[in-house]
């Protein structure tokens, strides 16, 4: 396991839904923004299909507001929503074009994306939205002119190649995920939202022997631009 690179200033996090950054990236983002780096969030959808019992036209604005609050907690002020349909995100030319245009506009040094494999672990399938979105990110990156490609592209997922020590960012990451109150309260109505958030953050930052036994966020390098 390698330490996550530090020779960069701007990162673009490309995800499918509200709460996607908080389930695995938020602790690292909090560390990076605390070091003075710029992180931008771009979300394909507003998560409007993700709150059971709430109409999409109501759920979408609620989830956008929760995402903006969650992002601010970890130092991210730039959050955009693209309006692709929640639960029906597909690797289409329109999505790839939006990814390309956003990369060119933000001009990040690194891109952070979602795990695109079929399973997080045996018996733990990935969402189709995530798989389609991840594939679109990789294809859009590969289609860029070499000089326009960000230097590195990482996925936040189970097959990590790099880690970042987030020992001091656990509490802020828990607060960031807790901000998705409406979503989490429906997802598991029997468990307090803050308890759900803490369990998730502690799980994804569990210490690993191959990374000094510290709490860390982990990423898999998928692409690099030759210098």
Coordinates of N, CA and C in Angstrom, one line a residue:
X1 N 0.8 -1.2 0.0 CA 0.0 0.0 0.0 C 0.9 1.2 0.0
X2 N 0.6 2.1 -0.9 CA 1.4 3.4 -1.1 C 0.7 4.5 -0.4
X3 N 1.5 5.5 0.1 CA 0.8 6.7 0.6 C 0.2 7.5 -0.6
X4 N -1.0 8.1 -0.4 CA -1.6 8.9 -1.4 C -0.7 10.0 -1.8
X5 N -0.6 10.4 -3.0 CA 0.3 11.5 -3.4 C -0.1 12.8 -2.7
X6 N 0.9 13.6 -2.6 CA 0.7 14.9 -1.9 C 1.0 16.1 -2.8
X7 N 1.6 15.8 -4.0 CA 2.0 16.9 -4.9 C 0.9 17.3 -5.8
X8 N -0.2 17.8 -5.3 CA -1.3 18.3 -6.1 C -2.1 19.3 -5.3
X9 N -2.9 20.1 -6.0 CA -3.6 21.2 -5.4 C -5.1 21.1 -5.5
X10 N -5.6 20.6 -6.7 CA -7.1 20.5 -6.9 C -7.5 19.1 -7.3
X11 N -8.6 18.6 -6.6 CA -9.1 17.3 -6.9 C -10.6 17.5 -7.3
X12 N -11.0 16.7 -8.2 CA -12.4 16.7 -8.6 C -13.0 15.3 -8.3
X13 N -14.0 15.3 -7.4 CA -14.7 14.1 -7.0 C -15.9 13.9 -7.9
X14 N -16.0 12.9 -8.7 CA -17.1 12.6 -9.6 C -17.9 11.4 -9.0
X15 N -19.1 11.6 -8.7 CA -19.9 10.6 -8.1 C -21.3 10.6 -8.7
X16 N -22.1 9.5 -8.4 CA -23.4 9.3 -8.9 C -24.5 10.0 -8.1
X17 N -24.4 9.9 -6.8 CA -25.5 10.3 -5.9 C -25.1 11.1 -4.7
X18 N -26.0 11.9 -4.1 CA -25.7 12.5 -2.8 C -25.4 11.3 -1.8
X19 N -24.5 11.6 -1.0 CA -23.9 10.7 0.1 C -22.8 9.8 -0.4
X20 N -22.6 9.7 -1.8 CA -21.5 8.8 -2.3 C -20.1 9.3 -1.8
X21 N -19.9 10.6 -1.7 CA -18.6 11.0 -1.2 C -18.4 10.6 0.3
X22 N -19.5 10.7 1.0 CA -19.4 10.5 2.5 C -19.2 9.1 2.9
X23 N -19.5 8.1 2.0 CA -19.4 6.7 2.4 C -17.9 6.2 2.3
X24 N -17.0 7.0 1.7 CA -15.7 6.5 1.7 C -14.6 7.6 1.5
X25 N -15.0 8.7 1.0 CA -14.0 9.7 0.7 C -13.9 10.9 1.7
X26 N -14.9 11.1 2.5 CA -15.1 12.3 3.2 C -13.9 12.6 4.2
X27 N -13.5 11.5 4.9 CA -12.4 11.7 5.8 C -11.1 12.2 5.1
X28 N -10.8 11.7 4.0 CA -9.6 12.1 3.2 C -9.9 13.5 2.7
X29 N -11.1 13.8 2.3 CA -11.4 15.2 1.8 C -11.2 16.2 2.9
X30 N -11.6 15.9 4.1 CA -11.4 16.8 5.3 C -10.0 17.0 5.5
X31 N -9.1 16.0 5.4 CA -7.7 16.2 5.6 C -7.2 17.1 4.5
X32 N -7.5 16.9 3.3 CA -7.0 17.6 2.2 C -7.4 19.1 2.2
X33 N -8.7 19.4 2.5 CA -9.1 20.8 2.6 C -8.4 21.5 3.8
X34 N -8.2 20.7 4.8 CA -7.5 21.3 6.0 C -6.1 21.6 5.7
X35 N -5.5 21.0 4.7 CA -4.2 21.3 4.2 C -4.1 22.4 3.2
X36 N -5.3 23.0 2.9 CA -5.4 24.1 1.9 C -5.6 23.7 0.5
X37 N -6.0 22.4 0.3 CA -6.2 22.0 -1.1 C -7.7 22.3 -1.5
X38 N -7.9 22.3 -2.8 CA -9.3 22.6 -3.3 C -9.9 21.2 -3.7
X39 N -11.1 21.0 -3.3 CA -11.8 19.8 -3.7 C -13.2 20.2 -4.2
X40 N -13.5 19.7 -5.4 CA -14.8 20.0 -6.0 C -15.6 18.8 -6.1
X41 N -16.9 18.8 -5.8 CA -17.8 17.7 -5.9 C -18.7 17.9 -7.2
X42 N -18.8 16.9 -8.0 CA -19.8 16.9 -9.1 C -20.6 15.6 -9.0
X43 N -21.9 15.7 -9.0 CA -22.8 14.6 -8.8 C -23.7 14.4 -10.0
X44 N -23.8 13.2 -10.5 CA -24.6 13.0 -11.7 C -26.1 13.2 -11.5
X45 N -26.5 12.8 -10.3 CA -28.0 12.9 -10.0 C -28.2 13.6 -8.7
X46 N -29.4 13.9 -8.4 CA -29.8 14.5 -7.1 C -30.3 13.5 -6.1
X47 N -30.2 12.2 -6.4 CA -30.6 11.2 -5.5 C -32.1 11.2 -5.2
X48 N -32.9 11.7 -6.2 CA -34.3 11.9 -6.0 C -35.1 10.6 -5.8
X49 N -34.6 9.5 -6.2 CA -35.3 8.2 -6.1 C -34.9 7.5 -4.8
X50 N -34.1 8.1 -4.0 CA -33.4 7.4 -2.9 C -34.1 7.4 -1.5
X51 N -35.2 8.2 -1.4 CA -35.9 8.3 -0.1 C -37.2 7.6 -0.2
X52 N -37.4 6.4 0.3 CA -38.6 5.7 0.2 C -39.8 6.5 0.9
X53 N -40.9 6.6 0.2 CA -42.0 7.3 0.7 C -42.0 8.8 0.4
X54 N -41.0 9.3 -0.3 CA -40.9 10.7 -0.6 C -40.9 10.9 -2.1
X55 N -41.8 11.7 -2.6 CA -41.8 11.9 -4.0 C -40.5 12.5 -4.5
X56 N -40.1 12.1 -5.7 CA -38.8 12.5 -6.3 C -38.7 14.1 -6.3
X57 N -39.8 14.8 -6.7 CA -39.6 16.2 -6.8 C -39.4 16.9 -5.4
X58 N -39.7 16.2 -4.3 CA -39.4 16.7 -3.0 C -38.1 16.1 -2.5
X59 N -37.8 14.8 -2.8 CA -36.6 14.2 -2.3 C -35.4 14.8 -2.9
X60 N -35.4 15.2 -4.2 CA -34.3 15.7 -4.9 C -33.7 17.0 -4.2
X61 N -34.5 18.0 -4.0 CA -34.0 19.2 -3.3 C -33.6 18.9 -1.9
X62 N -34.3 18.0 -1.2 CA -33.8 17.6 0.2 C -32.4 17.0 0.2
X63 N -32.2 16.1 -0.8 CA -30.9 15.4 -0.8 C -29.8 16.4 -1.3
X64 N -30.1 17.3 -2.2 CA -29.1 18.3 -2.6 C -28.7 19.1 -1.4
X65 N -29.7 19.6 -0.6 CA -29.4 20.4 0.5 C -28.6 19.6 1.6
X66 N -28.9 18.4 1.8 CA -28.1 17.6 2.7 C -26.7 17.4 2.2
X67 N -26.5 17.2 0.9 CA -25.2 17.1 0.3 C -24.4 18.3 0.5
X68 N -25.0 19.5 0.2 CA -24.2 20.7 0.4 C -23.8 20.9 1.8
X69 N -24.7 20.6 2.8 CA -24.3 20.7 4.2 C -23.2 19.8 4.5
X70 N -23.3 18.5 4.0 CA -22.3 17.5 4.3 C -20.9 18.0 3.7
X71 N -21.0 18.5 2.5 CA -19.7 18.9 1.9 C -19.1 20.1 2.7
X72 N -19.9 21.0 3.1 CA -19.3 22.2 3.9 C -18.6 21.7 5.1
X73 N -19.1 20.6 5.7 CA -18.5 20.1 7.0 C -17.1 19.7 6.8
X74 N -16.8 19.2 5.6 CA -15.4 18.7 5.3 C -14.7 19.7 4.4
X75 N -15.2 21.0 4.3 CA -14.4 22.0 3.7 C -14.6 22.2 2.2
X76 N -15.7 21.6 1.6 CA -16.0 21.7 0.2 C -17.1 22.7 0.0
X77 N -16.8 23.7 -0.8 CA -17.8 24.7 -1.1 C -18.4 24.7 -2.5
X78 N -17.7 23.9 -3.3 CA -18.1 23.8 -4.7 C -18.8 22.4 -5.0
X79 N -20.1 22.5 -5.1 CA -20.9 21.2 -5.3 C -21.9 21.5 -6.5
X80 N -21.9 20.6 -7.5 CA -22.8 20.8 -8.6 C -23.5 19.4 -8.8
X81 N -24.8 19.6 -9.3 CA -25.6 18.5 -9.6 C -26.0 18.5 -11.1
X82 N -25.9 17.4 -11.8 CA -26.1 17.4 -13.3 C -27.5 17.1 -13.7
X83 N -28.3 16.5 -12.9 CA -29.6 16.2 -13.3 C -29.9 14.9 -14.0
X84 N -28.9 14.0 -14.0 CA -29.2 12.7 -14.6 C -30.1 11.9 -13.7
X85 N -30.9 10.9 -14.3 CA -31.9 10.3 -13.5 C -31.4 9.3 -12.5
X86 N -31.7 9.5 -11.2 CA -31.3 8.6 -10.2 C -31.9 7.2 -10.4
X87 N -31.1 6.2 -10.2 CA -31.4 4.8 -10.4 C -31.5 4.4 -11.9
X88 N -31.2 5.4 -12.8 CA -31.1 5.0 -14.2 C -29.9 5.7 -14.9
X89 N -28.8 5.8 -14.1 CA -27.6 6.4 -14.7 C -27.0 5.4 -15.6
X90 N -26.7 5.8 -16.8 CA -26.1 4.9 -17.8 C -24.9 5.6 -18.4
X91 N -24.0 4.7 -18.9 CA -22.7 5.2 -19.5 C -23.1 5.6 -21.0
X92 N -23.6 6.8 -21.1 CA -24.1 7.4 -22.4 C -23.1 8.4 -22.9
X93 N -23.2 8.8 -24.2 CA -22.4 9.9 -24.7 C -22.7 11.2 -23.9
X94 N -24.0 11.4 -23.5 CA -24.3 12.7 -22.8 C -23.5 12.7 -21.5
X95 N -23.5 11.6 -20.8 CA -22.9 11.6 -19.5 C -21.4 11.7 -19.7
X96 N -20.8 11.0 -20.6 CA -19.3 11.2 -20.8 C -19.0 12.6 -21.2
X97 N -19.8 13.2 -22.0 CA -19.6 14.6 -22.4 C -19.6 15.5 -21.2
X98 N -20.5 15.3 -20.3 CA -20.6 16.1 -19.1 C -19.4 15.9 -18.2
X99 N -18.9 14.7 -18.1 CA -17.7 14.4 -17.3 C -16.5 15.1 -18.0
X100 N -16.4 15.0 -19.3 CA -15.3 15.6 -20.0 C -15.3 17.1 -19.8
X101 N -16.5 17.7 -20.0 CA -16.5 19.2 -19.9 C -16.2 19.7 -18.5
X102 N -16.6 18.9 -17.5 CA -16.4 19.3 -16.1 C -14.9 19.2 -15.8
X103 N -14.2 18.1 -16.3 CA -12.8 18.0 -16.1 C -12.1 19.1 -16.8
X104 N -12.4 19.5 -18.0 CA -11.8 20.6 -18.7 C -12.0 21.9 -17.9
X105 N -13.2 22.1 -17.4 CA -13.5 23.4 -16.7 C -12.8 23.5 -15.4
X106 N -12.8 22.4 -14.6 CA -12.2 22.5 -13.2 C -10.7 22.4 -13.3
X107 N -10.2 21.7 -14.3 CA -8.8 21.4 -14.5 C -8.1 20.9 -13.3
X108 N -8.6 19.7 -12.8 CA -8.0 19.2 -11.5 C -6.7 18.5 -11.8
X109 N -5.9 18.4 -10.8 CA -4.7 17.6 -10.8 C -5.0 16.1 -10.7
X110 N -6.0 15.8 -9.9 CA -6.5 14.4 -9.7 C -8.0 14.3 -9.8
X111 N -8.5 13.1 -10.2 CA -9.9 12.8 -10.2 C -10.1 11.7 -9.2
X112 N -11.2 11.8 -8.5 CA -11.7 10.8 -7.6 C -13.0 10.3 -8.0
X113 N -13.2 9.0 -8.2 CA -14.4 8.4 -8.7 C -14.9 7.2 -7.9
X114 N -15.9 6.6 -8.3 CA -16.5 5.5 -7.6 C -16.0 4.1 -8.1
X115 N -16.0 3.2 -7.2 CA -15.7 1.8 -7.5 C -16.7 1.3 -8.6
X116 N -16.1 0.7 -9.6 CA -17.0 0.2 -10.7 C -17.1 -1.3 -10.8
X117 N -16.5 -2.0 -9.9 CA -16.6 -3.5 -10.0 C -18.0 -4.0 -9.6
X118 N -18.2 -5.3 -9.9 CA -19.6 -5.9 -9.7 C -19.9 -6.1 -8.2
X119 N -18.8 -6.4 -7.4 CA -19.1 -6.7 -6.0 C -18.0 -6.0 -5.1
X120 N -18.5 -5.4 -4.0 CA -17.6 -4.9 -3.0 C -16.8 -6.0 -2.3
X121 N -17.5 -7.1 -2.1 CA -17.0 -8.3 -1.5 C -18.0 -9.4 -1.9
X122 N -17.6 -10.7 -1.7 CA -18.5 -11.7 -2.0 C -19.9 -11.5 -1.4
X123 N -20.9 -11.6 -2.2 CA -22.3 -11.4 -1.7 C -22.7 -9.9 -1.4
X124 N -21.8 -9.0 -1.8 CA -22.1 -7.5 -1.6 C -22.1 -6.8 -2.9
X125 N -23.1 -6.9 -3.7 CA -23.1 -6.4 -5.1 C -23.1 -4.9 -5.1
X126 N -22.4 -4.4 -6.1 CA -22.4 -2.9 -6.3 C -23.7 -2.5 -7.0
X127 N -24.0 -1.2 -6.9 CA -25.1 -0.7 -7.6 C -24.9 -0.5 -9.1
X128 N -25.9 -0.7 -9.9 CA -25.7 -0.5 -11.3 C -25.3 1.0 -11.7
X129 N -26.0 1.9 -11.0 CA -25.6 3.3 -11.2 C -24.1 3.5 -11.0
X130 N -23.6 3.0 -10.0 CA -22.1 3.1 -9.7 C -21.3 2.5 -10.8
X131 N -21.6 1.3 -11.2 CA -20.8 0.7 -12.2 C -20.9 1.4 -13.5
X132 N -22.1 1.9 -13.9 CA -22.2 2.6 -15.2 C -21.4 3.9 -15.1
X133 N -21.6 4.6 -14.0 CA -20.9 5.9 -13.8 C -19.4 5.8 -13.8
X134 N -18.9 4.8 -13.1 CA -17.5 4.5 -13.1 C -16.9 4.3 -14.5
X135 N -17.6 3.5 -15.3 CA -17.2 3.2 -16.6 C -17.2 4.4 -17.5
X136 N -18.2 5.3 -17.3 CA -18.2 6.6 -18.0 C -17.1 7.5 -17.7
X137 N -16.7 7.5 -16.4 CA -15.6 8.3 -16.0 C -14.3 7.9 -16.7
X138 N -14.1 6.6 -16.6 CA -12.8 6.0 -17.2 C -12.8 6.3 -18.7
X139 N -13.9 6.1 -19.4 CA -14.0 6.3 -20.9 C -13.8 7.8 -21.2
X140 N -14.4 8.6 -20.4 CA -14.2 10.1 -20.7 C -12.8 10.5 -20.5
X141 N -12.2 10.0 -19.4 CA -10.8 10.3 -19.2 C -9.9 9.8 -20.3
X142 N -10.1 8.6 -20.8 CA -9.3 8.0 -21.8 C -9.5 8.8 -23.2
X143 N -10.6 9.4 -23.4 CA -10.9 10.1 -24.6 C -10.3 11.5 -24.6
X144 N -9.9 12.0 -23.5 CA -9.3 13.3 -23.5 C -8.0 13.4 -24.2
X145 N -7.6 14.5 -24.8 CA -6.3 14.7 -25.3 C -5.3 14.5 -24.2
X146 N -4.2 13.9 -24.5 CA -3.2 13.6 -23.4 C -2.9 14.8 -22.5
X147 N -2.7 15.9 -23.1 CA -2.4 17.1 -22.3 C -3.5 17.6 -21.4
X148 N -4.8 17.2 -21.7 CA -5.9 17.6 -20.9 C -6.3 16.6 -19.8
X149 N -5.6 15.5 -19.8 CA -5.9 14.5 -18.8 C -5.4 14.9 -17.4
X150 N -6.2 14.8 -16.3 CA -5.6 15.0 -15.0 C -4.5 14.0 -14.8
X151 N -3.6 14.3 -13.9 CA -2.4 13.5 -13.8 C -2.7 12.1 -13.2
X152 N -3.7 12.0 -12.3 CA -4.0 10.7 -11.7 C -5.5 10.6 -11.6
X153 N -6.0 9.4 -11.7 CA -7.4 9.1 -11.5 C -7.5 7.9 -10.5
X154 N -8.3 8.1 -9.5 CA -8.5 7.0 -8.4 C -9.9 6.7 -8.3
X155 N -10.2 5.4 -7.9 CA -11.5 5.0 -7.5 C -11.4 4.7 -6.0
X156 N -12.5 5.1 -5.3 CA -12.6 4.8 -3.9 C -13.3 3.4 -3.8
X157 N -12.6 2.4 -3.4 CA -13.1 1.1 -3.5 C -12.3 0.0 -2.7
X158 N -12.6 -1.2 -2.9 CA -12.0 -2.3 -2.0 C -10.7 -2.7 -2.5
X159 N -10.2 -2.4 -3.7 CA -9.0 -2.9 -4.2 C -7.9 -1.8 -4.2
X160 N -7.6 -1.4 -3.0 CA -6.8 -0.2 -2.8 C -5.4 -0.4 -3.2
X161 N -4.8 0.7 -3.7 CA -3.4 0.8 -4.0 C -2.7 1.9 -3.1
X162 N -3.5 2.8 -2.7 CA -3.0 4.0 -1.9 C -3.9 4.3 -0.7
X163 N -3.3 4.8 0.3 CA -4.0 5.2 1.5 C -3.6 6.5 2.0
X164 N -4.5 7.2 2.7 CA -4.2 8.5 3.4 C -4.7 8.4 4.8
X165 N -3.7 8.7 5.7 CA -4.0 8.6 7.1 C -5.1 9.6 7.5
X166 N -6.2 9.2 8.1 CA -7.2 10.1 8.5 C -7.6 9.9 10.0
X167 N -6.6 9.6 10.7 CA -6.8 9.4 12.2 C -7.4 10.6 12.8
X168 N -7.1 11.8 12.4 CA -7.6 13.0 13.0 C -8.9 13.5 12.3
X169 N -9.3 12.8 11.3 CA -10.5 13.3 10.6 C -11.8 12.4 10.8
X170 N -11.7 11.4 11.7 CA -12.8 10.5 11.8 C -14.1 11.2 12.3
X171 N -13.9 12.1 13.3 CA -15.1 12.7 13.8 C -15.8 13.6 12.8
X172 N -15.0 14.4 12.1 CA -15.6 15.3 11.1 C -16.3 14.5 10.0
X173 N -15.7 13.3 9.6 CA -16.3 12.4 8.6 C -17.6 11.9 9.1
X174 N -17.7 11.5 10.4 CA -19.0 11.1 11.0 C -20.0 12.2 10.9
X175 N -19.6 13.4 11.2 CA -20.6 14.5 11.2 C -21.0 14.8 9.7
X176 N -20.1 14.6 8.8 CA -20.5 14.8 7.4 C -21.5 13.8 6.9
X177 N -21.3 12.5 7.2 CA -22.3 11.5 6.8 C -23.6 11.7 7.6
X178 N -23.5 12.1 8.8 CA -24.7 12.3 9.6 C -25.6 13.4 9.0
X179 N -25.0 14.3 8.3 CA -25.8 15.4 7.6 C -26.8 14.9 6.7
X180 N -26.7 13.6 6.2 CA -27.7 13.0 5.3 C -28.8 12.4 6.1
X181 N -29.4 13.2 6.9 CA -30.4 12.8 8.0 C -31.6 12.1 7.4
X182 N -32.2 12.8 6.4 CA -33.5 12.2 5.8 C -33.2 10.9 5.2
X183 N -32.1 10.8 4.4 CA -31.8 9.6 3.7 C -31.5 8.4 4.7
X184 N -30.7 8.7 5.7 CA -30.3 7.6 6.6 C -31.4 7.2 7.5
X185 N -32.3 8.2 7.9 CA -33.4 7.8 8.8 C -34.4 6.9 8.1
X186 N -34.5 7.0 6.8 CA -35.4 6.1 6.0 C -34.7 4.8 5.7
X187 N -33.4 4.9 5.4 CA -32.6 3.7 5.1 C -32.6 2.7 6.2
X188 N -32.5 3.1 7.5 CA -32.5 2.2 8.6 C -33.2 3.0 9.8
X189 N -34.6 2.9 9.8 CA -35.3 3.7 10.8 C -35.1 3.2 12.2
X190 N -34.5 2.0 12.4 CA -34.4 1.5 13.8 C -33.0 1.9 14.4
X191 N -32.1 2.5 13.6 CA -30.8 2.8 14.1 C -30.6 4.3 14.0
X192 N -30.3 5.0 15.1 CA -30.0 6.5 15.1 C -29.1 6.8 13.9
X193 N -29.3 7.9 13.3 CA -28.5 8.4 12.1 C -27.1 8.5 12.5
X194 N -26.8 9.1 13.6 CA -25.4 9.3 14.0 C -24.7 8.0 14.3
X195 N -25.4 7.0 14.8 CA -24.8 5.7 15.0 C -24.6 5.0 13.6
X196 N -25.5 5.1 12.7 CA -25.2 4.5 11.4 C -24.0 5.2 10.7
X197 N -23.9 6.5 10.9 CA -22.7 7.2 10.3 C -21.4 6.7 10.9
X198 N -21.4 6.6 12.2 CA -20.1 6.2 12.9 C -19.8 4.8 12.5
X199 N -20.7 3.9 12.4 CA -20.4 2.5 12.0 C -19.8 2.5 10.6
X200 N -20.4 3.2 9.7 CA -19.9 3.2 8.3 C -18.5 3.8 8.2
X201 N -18.3 4.9 8.9 CA -16.9 5.6 8.8 C -15.9 4.7 9.4
X202 N -16.2 4.1 10.6 CA -15.2 3.2 11.2 C -14.9 2.0 10.4
X203 N -15.9 1.5 9.6 CA -15.7 0.3 8.8 C -14.8 0.7 7.6
X204 N -15.1 1.8 6.9 CA -14.3 2.1 5.7 C -12.9 2.6 6.0
X205 N -12.7 3.0 7.3 CA -11.3 3.5 7.7 C -10.6 2.5 8.6
X206 N -11.1 1.3 8.6 CA -10.5 0.3 9.5 C -9.0 0.2 9.3
X207 N -8.2 0.2 10.4 CA -6.7 0.0 10.2 C -6.3 -1.2 9.5
X208 N -5.3 -1.1 8.7 CA -4.8 -2.2 7.9 C -3.3 -2.4 8.2
X209 N -2.9 -3.7 8.2 CA -1.5 -4.0 8.5 C -0.6 -3.5 7.4
X210 N -1.1 -3.4 6.2 CA -0.3 -3.0 5.1 C -0.2 -1.5 5.0
X211 N -0.8 -0.8 5.9 CA -0.7 0.7 5.9 C -0.5 1.2 7.4
X212 N 0.5 0.6 8.0 CA 0.9 1.1 9.3 C -0.1 0.9 10.4
X213 N -1.2 0.3 10.2 CA -2.2 0.0 11.2 C -2.9 1.3 11.7
X214 N -3.0 2.3 10.9 CA -3.7 3.6 11.2 C -5.0 3.6 10.5
X215 N -5.9 4.4 11.0 CA -7.1 4.6 10.3 C -6.8 5.4 9.0
X216 N -7.4 5.0 7.9 CA -7.0 5.6 6.6 C -8.2 5.4 5.7
X217 N -8.2 6.3 4.7 CA -9.1 6.2 3.5 C -8.3 5.6 2.4
X218 N -8.9 4.7 1.6 CA -8.2 3.9 0.6 C -8.7 4.1 -0.8
X219 N -7.8 4.2 -1.7 CA -8.1 4.5 -3.1 C -7.3 3.5 -4.0
X220 N -8.0 3.2 -5.2 CA -7.3 2.4 -6.2 C -6.9 3.3 -7.4
X221 N -5.6 3.4 -7.7 CA -5.2 4.1 -8.9 C -5.6 3.4 -10.1
X222 N -6.4 4.1 -11.0 CA -6.9 3.5 -12.2 C -6.3 4.0 -13.5
X223 N -5.8 5.3 -13.4 CA -5.2 5.9 -14.6 C -4.1 6.8 -14.1
X224 N -3.1 7.1 -15.0 CA -2.1 8.1 -14.7 C -1.7 8.7 -16.1
X225 N -1.4 9.9 -16.1 CA -0.9 10.6 -17.3 C 0.6 10.6 -17.2
X226 N 1.3 10.1 -18.2 CA 2.8 10.2 -18.2 C 3.2 11.6 -18.2
X227 N 4.3 11.8 -17.4 CA 4.8 13.2 -17.2 C 5.8 13.4 -18.4

